[in-house]
């Protein structure tokens, strides 16, 4: 009996809610892209251009955009809330999990490194050090 009355009461409340009209309509707030959000968008564009934004990284990228937007909004407040500091940590951790974007001159860097290693190896083989400290220990 009590359950039936509770069910009827609940149904009546839901019916009343569905019949109510809004008092007024609020306009959608304007969104401006903040510093953190812009940085995340640029990172994701670089990753996409390098072919690294695939699979799960796409989903993580969308989440990072939302987190960065929240951080930007939270940083505009007079005092920084605990929620904003948690968002900053989540943004930092999320960015650390993303792949590194390709660098423009990475081939040149590797070629230079390879050349230096080859030169040093050749020098070590052709001109062994006369210092006994550099002789191998067997």
PDB file of N, CA and C in Angstrom, residues 3 5 15 17 20 25-26 32 45 51 57 62-64 68-69 74 97 109 114-115 119 123 127-129 135:
ATOM      1  N   UNK A   3       3.952   1.470  -0.919  1.00  0.00           N
ATOM      2  CA  UNK A   3       4.720   1.517  -2.165  1.00  0.00           C
ATOM      3  C   UNK A   3       3.881   2.085  -3.302  1.00  0.00           C
ATOM      4  N   UNK A   5       1.378   4.220  -3.048  1.00  0.00           N
ATOM      5  CA  UNK A   5       1.217   5.664  -2.840  1.00  0.00           C
ATOM      6  C   UNK A   5       2.502   6.401  -3.224  1.00  0.00           C
ATOM      7  N   UNK A  15       4.908  14.158 -13.817  1.00  0.00           N
ATOM      8  CA  UNK A  15       3.941  14.734 -14.743  1.00  0.00           C
ATOM      9  C   UNK A  15       3.899  16.255 -14.608  1.00  0.00           C
ATOM     10  N   UNK A  17       6.344  18.174 -13.570  1.00  0.00           N
ATOM     11  CA  UNK A  17       7.601  18.700 -14.114  1.00  0.00           C
ATOM     12  C   UNK A  17       7.542  18.791 -15.624  1.00  0.00           C
ATOM     13  N   UNK A  20       5.605  21.909 -16.748  1.00  0.00           N
ATOM     14  CA  UNK A  20       6.147  23.231 -16.431  1.00  0.00           C
ATOM     15  C   UNK A  20       6.935  23.784 -17.611  1.00  0.00           C
ATOM     16  N   UNK A  25      14.905  31.953 -21.080  1.00  0.00           N
ATOM     17  CA  UNK A  25      15.975  31.194 -21.711  1.00  0.00           C
ATOM     18  C   UNK A  25      17.271  31.987 -21.606  1.00  0.00           C
ATOM     19  N   UNK A  26      18.307  31.324 -21.143  1.00  0.00           N
ATOM     20  CA  UNK A  26      19.614  31.966 -21.047  1.00  0.00           C
ATOM     21  C   UNK A  26      20.395  31.735 -22.336  1.00  0.00           C
ATOM     22  N   UNK A  32      35.891  31.668 -25.286  1.00  0.00           N
ATOM     23  CA  UNK A  32      37.145  32.136 -25.867  1.00  0.00           C
ATOM     24  C   UNK A  32      38.223  31.122 -25.492  1.00  0.00           C
ATOM     25  N   UNK A  45      47.403  19.284 -33.126  1.00  0.00           N
ATOM     26  CA  UNK A  45      47.586  19.529 -34.559  1.00  0.00           C
ATOM     27  C   UNK A  45      48.947  19.004 -35.019  1.00  0.00           C
ATOM     28  N   UNK A  51      51.128  12.167 -37.992  1.00  0.00           N
ATOM     29  CA  UNK A  51      50.536  10.841 -38.074  1.00  0.00           C
ATOM     30  C   UNK A  51      50.520  10.096 -36.744  1.00  0.00           C
ATOM     31  N   UNK A  57      44.774   7.930 -28.657  1.00  0.00           N
ATOM     32  CA  UNK A  57      45.299   9.291 -28.515  1.00  0.00           C
ATOM     33  C   UNK A  57      44.287  10.340 -28.995  1.00  0.00           C
ATOM     34  N   UNK A  62      40.770  14.745 -27.038  1.00  0.00           N
ATOM     35  CA  UNK A  62      39.502  15.435 -26.764  1.00  0.00           C
ATOM     36  C   UNK A  62      39.335  15.712 -25.276  1.00  0.00           C
ATOM     37  N   UNK A  63      39.727  14.756 -24.464  1.00  0.00           N
ATOM     38  CA  UNK A  63      39.631  14.937 -23.018  1.00  0.00           C
ATOM     39  C   UNK A  63      40.585  16.045 -22.563  1.00  0.00           C
ATOM     40  N   UNK A  64      41.790  16.056 -23.134  1.00  0.00           N
ATOM     41  CA  UNK A  64      42.771  17.090 -22.764  1.00  0.00           C
ATOM     42  C   UNK A  64      42.276  18.484 -23.136  1.00  0.00           C
ATOM     43  N   UNK A  68      41.914  21.311 -20.373  1.00  0.00           N
ATOM     44  CA  UNK A  68      42.616  22.590 -20.553  1.00  0.00           C
ATOM     45  C   UNK A  68      41.634  23.755 -20.490  1.00  0.00           C
ATOM     46  N   UNK A  69      40.451  23.572 -21.052  1.00  0.00           N
ATOM     47  CA  UNK A  69      39.418  24.615 -20.995  1.00  0.00           C
ATOM     48  C   UNK A  69      39.010  24.872 -19.540  1.00  0.00           C
ATOM     49  N   UNK A  74      39.249  28.060 -14.553  1.00  0.00           N
ATOM     50  CA  UNK A  74      39.563  28.063 -13.129  1.00  0.00           C
ATOM     51  C   UNK A  74      40.651  29.059 -12.769  1.00  0.00           C
ATOM     52  N   UNK A  97      51.406  11.514 -21.085  1.00  0.00           N
ATOM     53  CA  UNK A  97      51.085  10.239 -21.723  1.00  0.00           C
ATOM     54  C   UNK A  97      50.996  10.331 -23.238  1.00  0.00           C
ATOM     55  N   UNK A 109      69.825  16.008 -36.603  1.00  0.00           N
ATOM     56  CA  UNK A 109      70.395  15.710 -35.289  1.00  0.00           C
ATOM     57  C   UNK A 109      70.931  14.290 -35.241  1.00  0.00           C
ATOM     58  N   UNK A 114      75.331  10.416 -35.321  1.00  0.00           N
ATOM     59  CA  UNK A 114      75.953   9.249 -35.947  1.00  0.00           C
ATOM     60  C   UNK A 114      77.370   9.583 -36.422  1.00  0.00           C
ATOM     61  N   UNK A 115      77.557  10.747 -37.046  1.00  0.00           N
ATOM     62  CA  UNK A 115      78.880  11.149 -37.538  1.00  0.00           C
ATOM     63  C   UNK A 115      79.871  11.301 -36.384  1.00  0.00           C
ATOM     64  N   UNK A 119      83.209   9.044 -35.900  1.00  0.00           N
ATOM     65  CA  UNK A 119      84.520   9.690 -35.818  1.00  0.00           C
ATOM     66  C   UNK A 119      85.240   9.279 -34.533  1.00  0.00           C
ATOM     67  N   UNK A 123      88.709   7.194 -34.213  1.00  0.00           N
ATOM     68  CA  UNK A 123      89.860   7.742 -33.497  1.00  0.00           C
ATOM     69  C   UNK A 123      90.328   6.797 -32.391  1.00  0.00           C
ATOM     70  N   UNK A 127      94.007   5.498 -33.068  1.00  0.00           N
ATOM     71  CA  UNK A 127      94.927   6.170 -32.151  1.00  0.00           C
ATOM     72  C   UNK A 127      94.605   5.785 -30.713  1.00  0.00           C
ATOM     73  N   UNK A 128      94.947   4.576 -30.327  1.00  0.00           N
ATOM     74  CA  UNK A 128      94.623   4.191 -28.951  1.00  0.00           C
ATOM     75  C   UNK A 128      95.370   5.064 -27.957  1.00  0.00           C
ATOM     76  N   UNK A 129      94.718   5.342 -26.877  1.00  0.00           N
ATOM     77  CA  UNK A 129      95.317   6.206 -25.852  1.00  0.00           C
ATOM     78  C   UNK A 129      96.501   5.515 -25.225  1.00  0.00           C
ATOM     79  N   UNK A 135      93.168   1.694 -20.711  1.00  0.00           N
ATOM     80  CA  UNK A 135      93.316   0.354 -21.231  1.00  0.00           C
ATOM     81  C   UNK A 135      92.254  -0.555 -20.606  1.00  0.00           C
TER      82      UNK A 135
END
